[in-house]
C-alpha positions in Angstrom: 206.5 147.2 115.5 205.1 143.9 116.9 202.2 141.7 115.8 200.5 139.9 118.7 197.6 137.5 118.5 194.4 139.2 119.7 193.1 138.3 123.2 189.4 138.5 122.5 188.5 138.2 126.2 190.7 141.1 127.2 190.7 143.3 124.1 187.3 142.8 122.4 186.1 146.4 123.2 189.2 147.7 121.3 188.6 145.3 118.4 185.0 146.5 118.1 186.1 150.2 118.3 188.6 149.6 115.5 186.0 147.7 113.4 183.5 150.6 113.9 186.1 153.2 112.7 187.1 151.0 109.8 183.4 150.6 108.8 182.9 154.4 108.8 186.1 155.0 106.8 184.9 152.5 104.2 181.3 153.7 103.8 181.1 157.2 105.3 178.0 156.1 107.3 177.1 154.0 110.3 174.1 152.5 108.5 174.4 148.8 108.4 177.1 148.5 111.1 174.9 146.9 113.7 173.8 144.3 111.1 177.5 143.7 110.3 178.6 143.0 113.9 175.4 142.1 115.7 173.9 143.9 118.7 176.7 145.2 120.9 179.1 143.4 118.6 177.9 139.9 119.7 178.1 138.3 116.2 181.6 139.8 115.7 182.8 138.6 119.1 181.5 135.1 118.4 183.3 135.0 115.0 186.6 136.0 116.6 186.2 133.4 119.4 185.3 130.6 117.0 188.3 131.4 114.7 191.1 132.6 117.0 192.6 129.2 117.4 192.2 128.1 113.8 195.6 128.2 112.1 194.0 129.3 108.9 192.8 132.5 110.5 194.9 135.5 111.7 193.7 138.0 114.2 196.5 140.3 115.3 196.9 143.6 117.1 199.6 145.9 115.9 201.8 147.2 118.8 204.3 150.1 118.7 206.0 151.6 121.7 203.7 149.9 124.1 200.5 151.0 122.4 198.0 149.0 120.3 197.9 151.1 117.1 196.1 148.7 114.7 194.5 145.5 113.9 194.7 142.9 111.1 192.3 140.1 110.3 192.8 137.6 107.5 192.4 134.0 106.4 194.8 131.8 104.4 192.0 130.6 102.1 189.1 131.8 99.9 186.9 130.4 97.2 189.8 131.0 94.8 192.7 128.5 94.7 195.9 129.6 96.5 194.3 132.8 97.5 194.1 134.3 101.0 191.5 136.9 102.0 192.3 140.0 104.1 189.3 141.0 106.2 190.8 144.0 107.9 193.9 146.2 107.7 193.4 148.9 110.4 195.6 151.7 111.8 194.4 154.2 114.4 193.9 157.6 112.8 197.1 159.2 114.3 199.2 156.4 112.7 197.8 156.7 109.1 199.8 158.2 106.3 203.1 157.6 108.1 204.4 154.5 106.4 203.1 151.9 108.9 200.8 150.2 106.4 203.8 148.9 104.5 204.8 146.9 107.6 201.3 145.6 108.1 201.1 144.5 104.5 204.5 142.8 104.6 203.5 140.9 107.8 200.2 139.6 106.2 201.8 138.7 102.9 204.5 136.7 104.8 201.8 134.8 106.6 199.9 134.1 103.4 203.1 133.1 101.6 203.9 130.6 104.4 200.4 129.1 103.8 201.2 128.7 100.1 199.0 131.5 98.9 200.0 133.1 95.7 197.4 135.9 95.8 195.7 138.0 98.5 192.3 139.5 98.0 190.3 142.1 99.9 187.2 144.2 99.5 187.5 147.9 99.8 184.7 150.5 100.2 184.7 153.0 97.4 184.6 155.9 99.8 187.9 154.9 101.5 190.2 157.0 99.3 193.0 157.0 101.9 193.1 153.2 101.9 193.0 153.1 98.1 196.1 155.2 97.9 197.9 153.1 100.5 197.0 149.9 98.7 198.0 151.2 95.3 201.3 152.5 96.7 202.0 149.0 98.1 201.3 147.0 95.0 197.6 146.2 95.3 195.5 146.2 92.1 191.8 146.9 91.8 190.0 143.9 90.2 186.4 145.0 89.9 183.1 145.5 91.7 182.1 143.3 94.6 178.8 145.1 95.1 177.4 148.7 94.8 179.7 150.0 97.6 182.9 147.9 97.4 185.5 146.7 94.9 187.8 143.7 95.0 191.6 144.4 95.2 194.3 141.8 94.7 198.0 141.5 95.6 200.2 139.0 93.8 202.7 137.6 96.2 205.2 136.4 93.7 204.8 139.2 91.1 202.8 142.4 91.5 201.1 142.3 88.1 198.2 140.5 86.4 194.6 139.7 87.2 193.2 137.2 89.7 
């Protein structure tokens, strides 16, 4: 498995496709997706382009046997001290439930640790039961509500216990 920086000029359609599937997995609806990414993904495309060369941001495609099978988006900071924020862990449907997530998680945690983060945080839609299972299995802990549809989860890089 390889992690390669996303080429937004070449691979944006795939990025948007992955984001759309991840959105549906999280919320079991398309409602709100256009507002989330902008018309035809324009806002999302702009965000990637403005962040892709910022060393505090990570946008990677996950490659296996010559195929792009997933996508990761994260930043090495948040409003919490020494805390990175994972915006997206994504695997194409045919690669889910086969142990690949562990490698994605290890890659991101290594990047965050190199940036002196002690904790990683993400928001997870309450309808995404498969992701909940993968996160729990890999040491993530639910921290509490973000809003009416999502909860915050945390991963402690040095020890996998405690609250953020």
